[in-house]
Structures are given as C-alpha cells and as structure tokens.
Tab-separated table of C-alpha atoms in Angstrom:
chain	number	residue	atom	x	y	z
X	1	MET	CA	56.760	-117.199	-23.118
X	2	GLY	CA	57.024	-120.223	-25.292
X	3	LEU	CA	54.030	-121.847	-23.688
X	4	MET	CA	53.018	-123.560	-26.893
X	5	THR	CA	56.000	-125.880	-26.479
X	6	PHE	CA	56.171	-126.036	-22.686
X	7	GLN	CA	54.687	-129.213	-21.245
X	8	ILE	CA	54.315	-129.852	-17.526
X	9	SER	CA	55.638	-133.215	-16.387
X	10	ARG	CA	53.728	-135.393	-13.906
X	11	ILE	CA	56.056	-134.588	-11.009
X	12	GLN	CA	55.913	-130.841	-11.769
X	13	MET	CA	52.135	-130.964	-11.801
X	14	MET	CA	52.019	-132.887	-8.515
X	15	ILE	CA	54.371	-130.389	-6.849
X	16	LEU	CA	52.282	-127.480	-8.129
X	17	MET	CA	48.976	-128.939	-6.946
X	18	PHE	CA	50.445	-129.982	-3.585
X	19	TRP	CA	51.339	-126.356	-2.887
X	20	VAL	CA	47.977	-125.168	-4.199
X	21	VAL	CA	46.416	-127.142	-1.342
X	22	MET	CA	49.082	-126.797	1.330
X	23	GLY	CA	50.157	-123.219	0.487
X	24	THR	CA	47.363	-121.808	2.590
X	25	GLY	CA	46.141	-125.159	3.892
X	26	VAL	CA	48.777	-125.528	6.577
X	27	LEU	CA	47.923	-122.006	7.711
X	28	THR	CA	44.135	-121.958	7.659
X	29	MET	CA	42.887	-125.573	7.691
X	30	PRO	CA	43.861	-126.090	11.378
X	31	LEU	CA	41.937	-122.901	12.184
X	32	ALA	CA	38.827	-124.180	10.380
X	33	ILE	CA	39.100	-127.584	12.067
X	34	ALA	CA	39.631	-126.034	15.522
X	35	HIS	CA	36.375	-124.114	15.033
X	36	PHE	CA	34.495	-127.424	15.543
X	37	THR	CA	36.830	-129.799	17.377
X	38	ILE	CA	40.289	-129.737	18.936
X	39	ARG	CA	41.089	-133.228	20.261
X	40	ASP	CA	39.744	-135.137	17.266
X	41	GLY	CA	41.049	-132.686	14.654
X	42	TRP	CA	43.475	-135.296	13.360
X	43	ILE	CA	40.529	-137.522	12.317
X	44	ALA	CA	39.057	-134.559	10.407
X	45	ALA	CA	42.443	-134.181	8.700
X	46	LEU	CA	42.285	-137.834	7.614
X	47	LEU	CA	38.858	-137.238	6.077
X	48	PHE	CA	40.509	-134.739	3.715
X	49	PHE	CA	41.526	-137.833	1.772
X	50	GLY	CA	37.872	-138.566	0.975
X	51	GLY	CA	37.449	-135.116	-0.603
X	52	SER	CA	40.682	-135.376	-2.577
X	53	THR	CA	39.701	-138.846	-3.857
X	54	PHE	CA	36.395	-137.413	-5.067
X	55	ALA	CA	38.333	-134.579	-6.738
X	56	ALA	CA	40.598	-137.159	-8.416
X	57	ALA	CA	37.516	-139.018	-9.685
X	58	ILE	CA	36.152	-135.791	-11.209
X	59	CYS	CA	39.528	-135.148	-12.887
X	60	TRP	CA	39.601	-138.706	-14.238
X	61	LEU	CA	36.072	-138.415	-15.670
X	62	TYR	CA	36.778	-134.999	-17.176
X	63	ALA	CA	40.055	-136.158	-18.750
X	64	LYS	CA	38.151	-139.049	-20.360
X	65	ALA	CA	35.709	-136.587	-21.924
X	66	TYR	CA	38.188	-133.805	-22.745
X	67	PRO	CA	41.726	-135.226	-22.921
X	68	LYS	CA	43.368	-132.024	-24.195
X	69	THR	CA	40.956	-129.212	-23.387
X	70	SER	CA	41.022	-126.667	-20.576
X	71	LEU	CA	37.967	-126.347	-18.343
X	72	SER	CA	36.954	-122.931	-19.688
X	73	ASP	CA	37.188	-124.121	-23.309
X	74	ALA	CA	35.320	-127.343	-22.471
X	75	LEU	CA	32.473	-125.346	-20.938
X	76	VAL	CA	32.128	-123.250	-24.095
X	77	GLN	CA	32.257	-126.381	-26.261
X	78	SER	CA	29.699	-128.302	-24.227
X	79	LEU	CA	27.266	-125.495	-23.372
X	80	GLY	CA	27.373	-123.582	-26.631
X	81	PRO	CA	28.565	-120.119	-27.699
X	82	TYR	CA	25.919	-118.227	-25.683
X	83	PHE	CA	25.401	-120.083	-22.398
X	84	GLY	CA	29.006	-121.379	-22.291
X	85	PRO	CA	30.730	-117.978	-21.848
X	86	VAL	CA	28.231	-117.067	-19.127
X	87	VAL	CA	29.245	-120.173	-17.155
X	88	VAL	CA	32.931	-119.454	-17.846
X	89	LEU	CA	32.351	-115.931	-16.514
X	90	TRP	CA	31.074	-117.499	-13.273
X	91	PHE	CA	34.329	-119.479	-13.111
X	92	VAL	CA	36.382	-116.328	-13.842
X	93	VAL	CA	34.619	-114.488	-11.004
X	94	TRP	CA	35.334	-117.462	-8.727
X	95	LEU	CA	39.026	-117.289	-9.704
X	96	ALA	CA	39.147	-113.541	-9.011
X	97	ILE	CA	37.493	-113.930	-5.604
X	98	HIS	CA	39.653	-116.906	-4.670
X	99	THR	CA	42.874	-115.156	-5.742
X	100	ALA	CA	41.784	-112.203	-3.620
X	101	LEU	CA	41.027	-114.540	-0.687
X	102	VAL	CA	44.427	-116.259	-0.781
X	103	SER	CA	46.177	-112.905	-1.168
X	104	ARG	CA	44.246	-111.495	1.785
X	105	GLN	CA	45.244	-114.500	3.886
X	106	LEU	CA	48.876	-113.753	3.062
X	107	LEU	CA	48.459	-110.019	3.764
X	108	VAL	CA	46.900	-110.696	7.172
X	109	PHE	CA	49.615	-113.251	7.918
X	110	ALA	CA	52.354	-110.799	6.904
X	111	GLU	CA	50.726	-107.993	8.870
X	112	ILE	CA	50.490	-110.073	12.054
X	113	THR	CA	53.885	-111.767	11.877
X	114	ILE	CA	56.363	-109.424	10.197
X	115	LEU	CA	54.821	-106.072	9.157
X	116	PRO	CA	52.538	-104.898	11.987
X	117	GLN	CA	53.058	-101.178	11.231
X	118	THR	CA	52.541	-101.386	7.462
X	119	PRO	CA	49.098	-100.657	5.943
X	120	LEU	CA	47.508	-103.538	4.012
X	121	PRO	CA	47.378	-101.661	0.653
X	122	VAL	CA	51.155	-101.145	0.803
X	123	ILE	CA	51.757	-104.848	1.512
X	124	ALA	CA	49.329	-105.717	-1.303
X	125	PHE	CA	51.166	-103.404	-3.693
X	126	ALA	CA	54.553	-104.914	-2.830
X	127	PHE	CA	53.154	-108.449	-3.084
X	128	PHE	CA	51.418	-108.057	-6.443
X	129	LEU	CA	54.458	-106.594	-8.211
X	130	PRO	CA	56.444	-109.888	-8.290
X	131	VAL	CA	53.240	-111.899	-8.791
X	132	THR	CA	52.378	-109.888	-11.906
X	133	TYR	CA	55.929	-110.172	-13.174
X	134	GLY	CA	55.841	-113.946	-12.637
X	135	VAL	CA	52.513	-114.242	-14.459
X	136	SER	CA	53.853	-112.138	-17.355
X	137	LEU	CA	56.661	-114.681	-17.787
X	138	GLY	CA	54.125	-117.469	-18.181
X	139	LEU	CA	53.133	-120.783	-16.642
X	140	GLU	CA	56.584	-122.308	-17.012
X	141	VAL	CA	58.122	-119.839	-14.547
X	142	ILE	CA	55.410	-120.562	-11.973
X	143	VAL	CA	55.926	-124.322	-12.362
X	144	ARG	CA	59.722	-123.959	-12.149
X	145	PHE	CA	59.358	-121.877	-8.998
X	146	GLY	CA	57.421	-124.773	-7.471
X	147	GLU	CA	60.267	-127.097	-8.397
X	148	PHE	CA	62.783	-124.686	-6.876
X	149	ILE	CA	60.991	-124.137	-3.582
X	150	THR	CA	60.068	-127.771	-2.851
X	151	PRO	CA	63.563	-129.161	-2.071
X	152	ILE	CA	63.992	-126.289	0.385
X	153	ALA	CA	60.532	-126.196	1.953
X	154	LEU	CA	59.979	-129.932	2.497
X	155	PRO	CA	63.194	-130.710	4.477
X	156	VAL	CA	62.721	-127.543	6.564
X	157	SER	CA	59.105	-128.505	7.310
X	158	LEU	CA	60.204	-132.012	8.234
X	159	LEU	CA	62.982	-130.665	10.461
X	160	LEU	CA	60.625	-128.268	12.241
X	161	THR	CA	58.136	-131.103	12.798
X	162	VAL	CA	60.854	-133.315	14.311
X	163	LEU	CA	62.065	-130.459	16.533
X	164	THR	CA	58.562	-130.013	17.978
X	165	ILE	CA	58.498	-133.623	19.256
X	166	PRO	CA	59.947	-132.791	22.733
X	167	ASN	CA	57.060	-130.318	23.271
X	168	MET	CA	54.362	-132.848	22.341
X	169	HIS	CA	51.937	-134.269	24.904
X	170	VAL	CA	50.320	-137.298	23.312
X	171	HIS	CA	47.702	-137.595	26.070
X	172	LEU	CA	46.043	-134.460	24.621
X	173	LEU	CA	44.778	-136.656	21.769
X	174	GLN	CA	42.696	-138.692	24.197
X	175	PRO	CA	39.907	-139.609	24.734
X	176	ILE	CA	39.244	-140.261	21.062
X	177	LEU	CA	35.765	-139.394	19.746
X	178	ALA	CA	34.526	-138.464	23.207
X	179	ASP	CA	32.040	-136.030	21.616
X	180	GLY	CA	31.021	-138.433	18.841
X	181	TRP	CA	31.424	-138.086	15.086
X	182	THR	CA	29.329	-134.936	14.577
X	183	PRO	CA	32.013	-132.299	15.396
X	184	VAL	CA	34.610	-134.324	13.459
X	185	LEU	CA	32.453	-134.463	10.330
X	186	GLN	CA	31.596	-130.780	10.666
X	187	ALA	CA	35.298	-129.947	11.001
X	188	ALA	CA	36.143	-132.118	7.980
X	189	LEU	CA	33.693	-130.350	5.668
X	190	GLN	CA	35.820	-127.268	4.972
X	191	PRO	CA	39.137	-129.095	4.310
X	192	ALA	CA	37.543	-132.022	2.449
X	193	VAL	CA	35.527	-129.806	0.126
X	194	ALA	CA	36.898	-126.268	-0.037
X	195	PHE	CA	40.562	-127.286	0.012
X	196	ALA	CA	40.509	-130.710	-1.643
X	197	PHE	CA	38.388	-129.469	-4.543
X	198	GLN	CA	41.053	-126.889	-5.405
X	199	LEU	CA	42.966	-129.827	-6.889
X	200	ILE	CA	40.387	-129.734	-9.696
X	201	LEU	CA	41.970	-126.463	-10.861
X	202	VAL	CA	44.500	-128.654	-12.678
X	203	LEU	CA	41.839	-129.103	-15.372
X	204	GLN	CA	42.363	-125.495	-16.447
X	205	ILE	CA	46.001	-126.303	-17.333
X	206	LEU	CA	45.207	-129.724	-18.802
X	207	PRO	CA	46.402	-128.785	-22.347
X	208	HIS	CA	49.835	-128.043	-20.856
X	209	LEU	CA	50.217	-131.458	-19.180
X	210	ARG	CA	52.589	-133.915	-20.838
X	211	HIS	CA	50.442	-136.829	-19.647
X	212	PRO	CA	46.857	-135.594	-19.264
X	213	GLU	CA	45.588	-139.180	-19.323
X	214	THR	CA	47.083	-139.840	-15.855
X	215	VAL	CA	45.677	-136.690	-14.243
X	216	GLY	CA	43.144	-138.604	-12.095
X	217	ARG	CA	45.805	-140.942	-10.703
X	218	ASP	CA	48.239	-138.079	-10.084
X	219	ILE	CA	45.664	-135.996	-8.243
X	220	PHE	CA	44.870	-139.065	-6.126
X	221	VAL	CA	48.572	-139.268	-5.140
X	222	VAL	CA	48.694	-135.512	-4.399
X	223	GLY	CA	45.610	-135.950	-2.210
X	224	ALA	CA	47.260	-138.778	-0.268
X	225	ILE	CA	50.479	-136.777	0.295
X	226	SER	CA	48.513	-133.670	1.297
X	227	THR	CA	46.511	-135.767	3.778
X	228	MET	CA	49.750	-136.948	5.397
X	229	ALA	CA	51.057	-133.367	5.621
X	230	LEU	CA	47.775	-132.105	7.063
X	231	LEU	CA	47.661	-135.005	9.531
X	232	ALA	CA	51.208	-134.216	10.720
X	233	SER	CA	50.415	-130.539	11.237
X	234	GLU	CA	47.179	-131.381	13.104
X	235	VAL	CA	48.961	-133.833	15.429
X	236	VAL	CA	51.661	-131.218	16.150
X	237	ILE	CA	49.041	-128.550	16.904
X	238	ILE	CA	46.835	-130.731	19.111
X	239	THR	CA	49.633	-132.330	21.116
X	240	ILE	CA	51.454	-129.027	21.729
X	241	LEU	CA	48.684	-126.455	22.085
X	242	GLY	CA	45.710	-128.552	23.170
X	243	GLY	CA	42.521	-126.522	23.750
X	244	SER	CA	44.252	-123.162	23.293
X	245	ALA	CA	44.472	-123.874	19.517
X	246	ASN	CA	40.887	-122.628	19.253
X	247	TYR	CA	41.906	-119.110	20.322
X	248	LEU	CA	44.900	-118.660	18.020
X	249	GLN	CA	44.887	-117.163	14.538
X	250	TYR	CA	47.782	-119.380	13.364
X	251	PRO	CA	48.109	-122.419	15.663
X	252	ILE	CA	50.959	-124.044	13.688
X	253	LEU	CA	53.007	-120.840	13.981
X	254	GLU	CA	52.671	-120.924	17.772
X	255	ALA	CA	53.665	-124.602	17.836
X	256	VAL	CA	56.820	-123.850	15.823
X	257	ARG	CA	57.557	-120.768	17.936
X	258	GLY	CA	57.849	-123.029	20.983
X	259	ILE	CA	60.908	-124.827	19.573
X	260	GLN	CA	63.990	-124.102	21.650
X	261	ILE	CA	67.336	-125.871	21.341
X	262	GLY	CA	69.659	-124.973	24.182
X	263	ARG	CA	69.644	-121.288	25.103
X	264	PHE	CA	70.443	-119.712	21.797
X	265	ILE	CA	68.547	-121.488	19.014
X	266	GLN	CA	64.941	-120.346	19.071
X	267	ARG	CA	62.383	-118.296	17.113
X	268	LEU	CA	62.554	-120.811	14.265
X	269	ASP	CA	59.123	-119.548	13.233
X	270	THR	CA	61.080	-117.096	11.043
X	271	LEU	CA	61.899	-120.027	8.764
X	272	TYR	CA	58.253	-121.008	8.792
X	273	VAL	CA	57.129	-117.468	7.867
X	274	MET	CA	59.601	-117.358	4.968
X	275	GLY	CA	58.348	-120.704	3.680
X	276	ILE	CA	54.694	-119.705	3.957
X	277	VAL	CA	55.259	-116.449	2.066
X	278	ALA	CA	57.089	-118.354	-0.706
X	279	VAL	CA	54.463	-121.068	-1.186
X	280	ILE	CA	51.542	-118.621	-1.033
X	281	PHE	CA	53.365	-116.554	-3.660
X	282	LEU	CA	53.415	-119.711	-5.792
X	283	LYS	CA	49.718	-120.339	-5.193
X	284	VAL	CA	48.677	-116.748	-5.947
X	285	GLY	CA	50.907	-116.773	-9.035
X	286	LEU	CA	49.098	-119.811	-10.402
X	287	LEU	CA	45.639	-118.498	-9.489
X	288	GLN	CA	46.372	-115.104	-11.038
X	289	TYR	CA	47.642	-116.834	-14.182
X	290	LEU	CA	44.464	-118.925	-14.368
X	291	PHE	CA	42.333	-115.810	-13.800
X	292	VAL	CA	44.062	-113.825	-16.553
X	293	SER	CA	44.170	-116.711	-19.037
X	294	SER	CA	40.488	-117.574	-18.422
X	295	LEU	CA	39.617	-113.918	-18.924
X	296	LYS	CA	41.578	-113.977	-22.168
X	297	SER	CA	39.703	-117.095	-23.193
X	298	VAL	CA	36.229	-115.742	-22.453
X	299	LEU	CA	36.938	-112.328	-24.024
X	300	ARG	CA	38.699	-113.982	-26.993
X	301	LEU	CA	41.754	-111.729	-26.735
X	302	GLN	CA	44.902	-112.239	-28.806
X	303	SER	CA	47.359	-111.962	-25.913
X	304	LEU	CA	47.600	-111.499	-22.154
X	305	THR	CA	49.836	-108.438	-22.192
X	306	GLY	CA	47.084	-105.792	-22.254
X	307	ILE	CA	45.214	-107.171	-19.254
X	308	LEU	CA	48.059	-108.327	-16.981
X	309	MET	CA	48.478	-105.119	-14.982
X	310	PRO	CA	44.778	-104.135	-14.729
X	311	ALA	CA	43.842	-107.725	-13.764
X	312	SER	CA	46.358	-107.561	-10.911
X	313	ALA	CA	44.936	-104.169	-9.934
X	314	VAL	CA	41.452	-105.731	-9.755
X	315	THR	CA	42.504	-108.703	-7.610
X	316	GLY	CA	44.735	-106.466	-5.465
X	317	ALA	CA	41.875	-104.035	-4.837
X	318	ALA	CA	39.406	-106.892	-4.283
X	319	THR	CA	41.794	-108.342	-1.695
X	320	ILE	CA	41.157	-105.309	0.524
X	321	PHE	CA	37.607	-104.557	-0.610
X	322	LEU	CA	35.850	-107.917	-0.247
X	323	TRP	CA	36.541	-108.605	3.441
X	324	ARG	CA	36.225	-105.819	5.964
X	325	ASP	CA	38.156	-107.693	8.673
X	326	THR	CA	39.378	-111.128	9.731
X	327	VAL	CA	35.950	-111.961	11.187
X	328	SER	CA	34.273	-111.626	7.775
X	329	LEU	CA	37.206	-113.546	6.269
X	330	SER	CA	36.674	-116.454	8.695
X	331	HIS	CA	32.906	-116.361	8.104
X	332	TYR	CA	33.457	-116.573	4.353
X	333	MET	CA	35.879	-119.474	4.733
X	334	ILE	CA	33.786	-121.556	7.099
X	335	SER	CA	30.201	-120.748	6.028
X	336	ILE	CA	30.412	-120.037	2.308
X	337	THR	CA	33.403	-121.774	0.699
X	338	PRO	CA	32.271	-125.433	1.145
X	339	ALA	CA	29.052	-125.059	-0.874
X	340	TYR	CA	30.484	-122.400	-3.223
X	341	PHE	CA	33.562	-124.462	-4.093
X	342	ALA	CA	31.579	-127.705	-4.407
X	343	PHE	CA	29.171	-125.986	-6.802
X	344	THR	CA	31.874	-124.303	-8.882
X	345	LEU	CA	34.845	-126.686	-8.822
X	346	GLY	CA	32.836	-129.903	-8.546
X	347	GLY	CA	29.785	-128.919	-10.559
X	348	LEU	CA	31.286	-127.241	-13.635
X	349	PRO	CA	33.671	-130.047	-14.748
X	350	LEU	CA	30.971	-132.638	-14.086
X	351	LEU	CA	28.490	-130.580	-16.100
X	352	ALA	CA	30.909	-130.301	-19.036
X	353	ALA	CA	31.787	-134.018	-18.900
X	354	VAL	CA	28.166	-135.194	-18.609
X	355	VAL	CA	27.047	-132.980	-21.516
X	356	LYS	CA	29.885	-134.412	-23.612
X	357	LEU	CA	28.891	-137.971	-22.728
X	358	ILE	CA	25.213	-137.319	-23.466
X	359	ARG	CA	25.848	-135.333	-26.659
X	360	PRO	CA	29.206	-136.526	-28.002
X	361	GLN	CA	28.626	-135.109	-31.469
X	362	THR	CA	28.125	-131.577	-30.061
X	363	GLY	CA	31.400	-131.799	-28.186
X	364	GLN	CA	33.335	-132.813	-31.297
X	365	THR	CA	31.882	-129.993	-33.348
X	366	GLY	CA	32.584	-127.508	-30.601
X	367	GLN	CA	36.118	-128.800	-30.159
X	368	LYS	CA	36.972	-127.720	-33.687
X	369	SER	CA	35.592	-124.240	-33.229
X	370	GLY	CA	37.007	-124.015	-29.717
X	371	SER	CA	40.526	-124.750	-30.887
X	372	LYS	CA	40.343	-121.868	-33.318
X	373	LYS	CA	39.028	-119.362	-30.859
X	374	GLY	CA	40.313	-118.355	-27.491
X	375	GLY	CA	42.291	-121.281	-26.078
X	376	LEU	CA	44.327	-121.209	-22.927
X	377	ARG	CA	47.563	-121.477	-24.876
X	378	THR	CA	48.883	-118.020	-24.420
X	379	THR	CA	51.472	-115.533	-25.496
M	1	MET	CA	44.389	-97.434	-1.927
M	2	LEU	CA	43.589	-94.954	-4.695
M	3	ILE	CA	47.184	-93.716	-4.486
M	4	ALA	CA	48.477	-97.301	-4.728
M	5	VAL	CA	46.363	-98.151	-7.764
M	6	THR	CA	47.314	-94.829	-9.428
M	7	ILE	CA	51.008	-95.687	-9.037
M	8	TRP	CA	50.168	-99.142	-10.412
M	9	LEU	CA	48.523	-97.486	-13.439
M	10	ALA	CA	51.562	-95.227	-13.941
M	11	ILE	CA	53.899	-98.247	-13.918
M	12	SER	CA	51.592	-99.985	-16.379
M	13	ILE	CA	51.640	-96.974	-18.749
M	14	ILE	CA	55.466	-96.777	-18.598
M	15	ILE	CA	55.768	-100.507	-19.387
M	16	TRP	CA	53.224	-100.105	-22.182
M	17	LEU	CA	55.144	-97.174	-23.694
M	18	PHE	CA	58.413	-99.099	-23.660
M	19	ALA	CA	56.870	-102.353	-24.939
M	20	LYS	CA	54.977	-100.642	-27.786
M	21	PRO	CA	52.492	-103.512	-28.264
M	22	LYS	CA	50.006	-103.715	-31.119
M	23	ILE	CA	46.762	-101.907	-30.294
M	24	GLU	CA	43.944	-104.447	-30.110
M	25	VAL	CA	40.422	-103.042	-29.759
M	26	SER	CA	38.961	-105.816	-27.615
M	27	GLY	CA	42.115	-105.900	-25.453
M	28	THR	CA	41.964	-102.136	-24.941
M	29	VAL	CA	38.277	-102.292	-23.974
M	30	ALA	CA	39.000	-105.134	-21.538
M	31	SER	CA	41.986	-103.285	-20.098
M	32	VAL	CA	40.082	-100.018	-19.578
M	33	SER	CA	37.158	-101.926	-18.009
M	34	LEU	CA	39.474	-103.690	-15.565
M	35	TRP	CA	41.148	-100.396	-14.622
M	36	ALA	CA	37.714	-98.865	-14.042
M	37	ILE	CA	36.700	-101.781	-11.800
M	38	SER	CA	39.926	-101.550	-9.793
M	39	PHE	CA	39.555	-97.783	-9.295
M	40	ALA	CA	35.926	-98.256	-8.247
M	41	LEU	CA	36.903	-100.918	-5.685
M	42	CYS	CA	39.671	-98.708	-4.279
M	43	ALA	CA	37.351	-95.695	-4.081
M	44	ALA	CA	34.720	-97.840	-2.356
M	45	VAL	CA	37.274	-98.740	0.318
M	46	ASP	CA	38.802	-95.260	0.697
M	47	PHE	CA	35.473	-93.402	0.913
M	48	ASP	CA	33.519	-96.232	2.553
M	49	TRP	CA	30.823	-95.990	-0.115
M	50	TRP	CA	29.158	-99.226	0.844
M	51	GLY	CA	29.061	-98.551	4.591
M	52	THR	CA	28.567	-101.787	6.480
M	53	MET	CA	27.250	-103.644	3.433
M	54	ASP	CA	28.865	-107.012	2.699
M	55	PRO	CA	30.241	-107.111	-0.883
M	56	LEU	CA	29.963	-110.895	-0.807
M	57	GLY	CA	26.397	-110.821	0.501
M	58	TRP	CA	25.144	-112.429	-2.725
M	59	LEU	CA	27.428	-115.427	-2.146
M	60	ASN	CA	26.337	-115.546	1.468
M	61	ALA	CA	22.700	-115.627	0.350
M	62	MET	CA	23.375	-118.403	-2.159
M	63	PHE	CA	25.778	-120.707	-0.334
M	64	ALA	CA	25.698	-120.105	3.422
M	65	GLY	CA	22.321	-121.890	3.612
M	66	PRO	CA	23.482	-125.101	1.880
M	67	THR	CA	26.665	-125.164	4.005
M	68	GLU	CA	24.617	-124.756	7.200
M	69	TRP	CA	22.255	-127.486	5.991
M	70	ILE	CA	25.136	-129.932	5.486
M	71	LEU	CA	26.659	-129.016	8.855
M	72	GLY	CA	23.291	-129.639	10.465
M	73	LYS	CA	22.887	-133.026	8.805
M	74	VAL	CA	26.223	-134.590	9.802
C-alpha cells in the first residue's frame, strides 16, 4: 500500500539484493562448487566477484538508458507493443520458475532439517500463506523485513563463523590449484552467472529507488560484500569438512553443527536453520512480488488484488510439479541455470538498453505510452 | 496437492467476499486462468499425468547445451 510514495533508499536496496543472492546462496552455492572442486572452492568463490561486477555494469548501462523505468516496461517501450509483451512474458515465466525453484530449495531444506514427517505440499501451503500476505502488503513491507532481519542475521552469522574456527584445519586448503584452473573455472560458472546475475533483478524495482542513478555502483558494492560472505562460508566448509563436502546436501549446516562449547552448548545449527528460513522467506517474497507485478504489467491490470492468491497457487504448485526430486533439482541448477539466467537476466536488459541507444526517439515515444499503461507502480 | 489448492481457493473466495473489490473483466480472466493452471499442475502431480516426462525439458533442450559447451571450454 502506498507504493506510489514509497522510495527505497540505497542501503535498503543493498540489504535486499544482498539477501537475494545470499538467501539461497549460502545454502546451495557451496554444493554447486563442490560438484567440481573441493580444495580450491574458495578461489571459485572469489570469481563470483567477476560475475557481480558484470551485473553491476549491466545495471549501470540500463540505468543510463532508462533512469526511471522498470525492466518489463522498458522491454515494451523498446521492442514495441507486439514483440515487447512476448519478451516480457518470457521474463514472467522466468520469474515464476525461479520463485518455484527458491521455494523448492526451502521446502527440501525444511523437510530435511526440521519437518521430516511432513509432506511437501503441506509445507508449501504453510510457507506460501505468509509470503502471499507479505506480497499483498506491498514492496515496502518486504524491504522493511530485510531491514529487520539483517541486524539479527549478520551478527549471528559472524558469531557462528568465529565459533567454527577451533574445528578448522587450514592444511585442507593445500595444495592450491593442484588440479589446475579448469575445475575452479567450472565451479565458478554457476555462482558467477546464475547467482550474481540475480542482482540484475533490481532493475524491475528501479522506479521505486530513491537514487536510481547510483544503482550500478550500489550493485558493485553488494557484489563485493556477497563475495566476502561466500568466501568465508567456502573457507569454513573446506577447512572443516574437506573432501566429505562433496557428499553432503548442505555442507555449511554440517560445519555449523560441529560447533560445541563445553558440554552443554551445541546444536547451534538451529540458529542457522531459523536464519535461512527467514532470509529465503524474504527472497521468495520479493520474487513473488516481482512475478505478480510483472504479470500485472504485461496483462495491463488495474490492481494486484485479483491475482495475488491464484499467482501464489501457481508458484506453489509449480514448486512441487517442476522437479520430481532433488536429483532433477541439482541437474537444473548446475546444467541449465547458467545459460538460462545469462540469456534472461543478462540479455534482456542489454537488449532494451541497446535498442534505446540505437533508436532513442522510439524509446522516448514509448516512454510516454508506457507510463500511461501498465507500470510497476501498484496498488 | 489438489486438496491443498482447493483450501487455498476457499480462503481466496472468503477474502474476496469480505473485501468486495470492483469486478474487473481482465483481472477476472487472469485470475480464473491462473487458478486453472494451478489446478492442472496439482492434478498432474497427484495423478502422475506426465509419467517420467521432465516439465522443464524445453529449458534443458535450450540451455543445457550452451552450459555444457562453456564448461567444456574453460
């Protein structure tokens, strides 16, 4: 509510995008890296910075071409009233599939760690109720939730990292690059493309940013902070678990589970599970909001209210339907997402920006019509 | 899953009745279409309509090749 007046500050945007990457990143990026290399996984984590810098460059270029326009509106403006909505529909489908993917990752995580006897549809039902309620309240609530959770999650994460130090065996990092660069570069592909390019999603909420002109610089900073966080988690995993990280579904969870202070303080992974559920809730909330608002934009609806519940039903059902098991989920993440995300998240903003630069007069004309019809400014 | 989505629909109808929003034709069409898609997805899971078929096979066909190509090049 009141989104016409609500403007996201730079720090709010950086917090939001940090959790968009690290919400599931801390859970699944180590798994993707361990698929190719264990010992040199920390170098692959550093290469995430390259992908995030490229994402920042795309955001900078896009913001130059469309300083106050969301990605879906920019695509309609640049590609015309017929081809534009088709491309936006591709983006909407991507959002639906990605929301379903992140939700499924949370459902599997919840099933393994805290709800082993509960069927997935029941967990999905319970999870999508608060998500839908959050989305119905608008973008401001999602952003504020990010602000609320960060002062709790960051010190706890830092504390857990410090507490794992006694269990670390630094020699497990050596020898460095014993197998050459090939496995490191292969391991870096998924984080540096599929995860780093998710930062580009900020372009869909560009009209809500108080300072859209600094979006490139801000995303660059978020990328640098995310790289540090990913590097820390990789070092913890490698130095504590070593080669066994390759056989674990959630390596970081096992590393945290090993923390023991005296005889009585242990099983601190409970804190970790609570934090993960909270930040994935934030990520799914944002993705679901972007999905619904993009759908509103492409269908030129007056408000979100009519499609909130059915849109959640679609993503909730797709969460179970699209991946038969965790094997197909891992295959999708490792074999499909790098090229799919590069094409969608990298290609579409570049396409819109390049068309605007080549045909500036078309963009201006479209901007007028686009502001009348279907914007992202909702409810 | 069909039971879950039916309960979801019932909650939605109750909220809709209490909210009494303005009826918008395009919004109603979009809403009904989305409900139909969600029921179809749930039925596909519950009755295993698609057997062992991969629902994301089209994405696999389009993007698994380029990803493999990049992995092979580095």
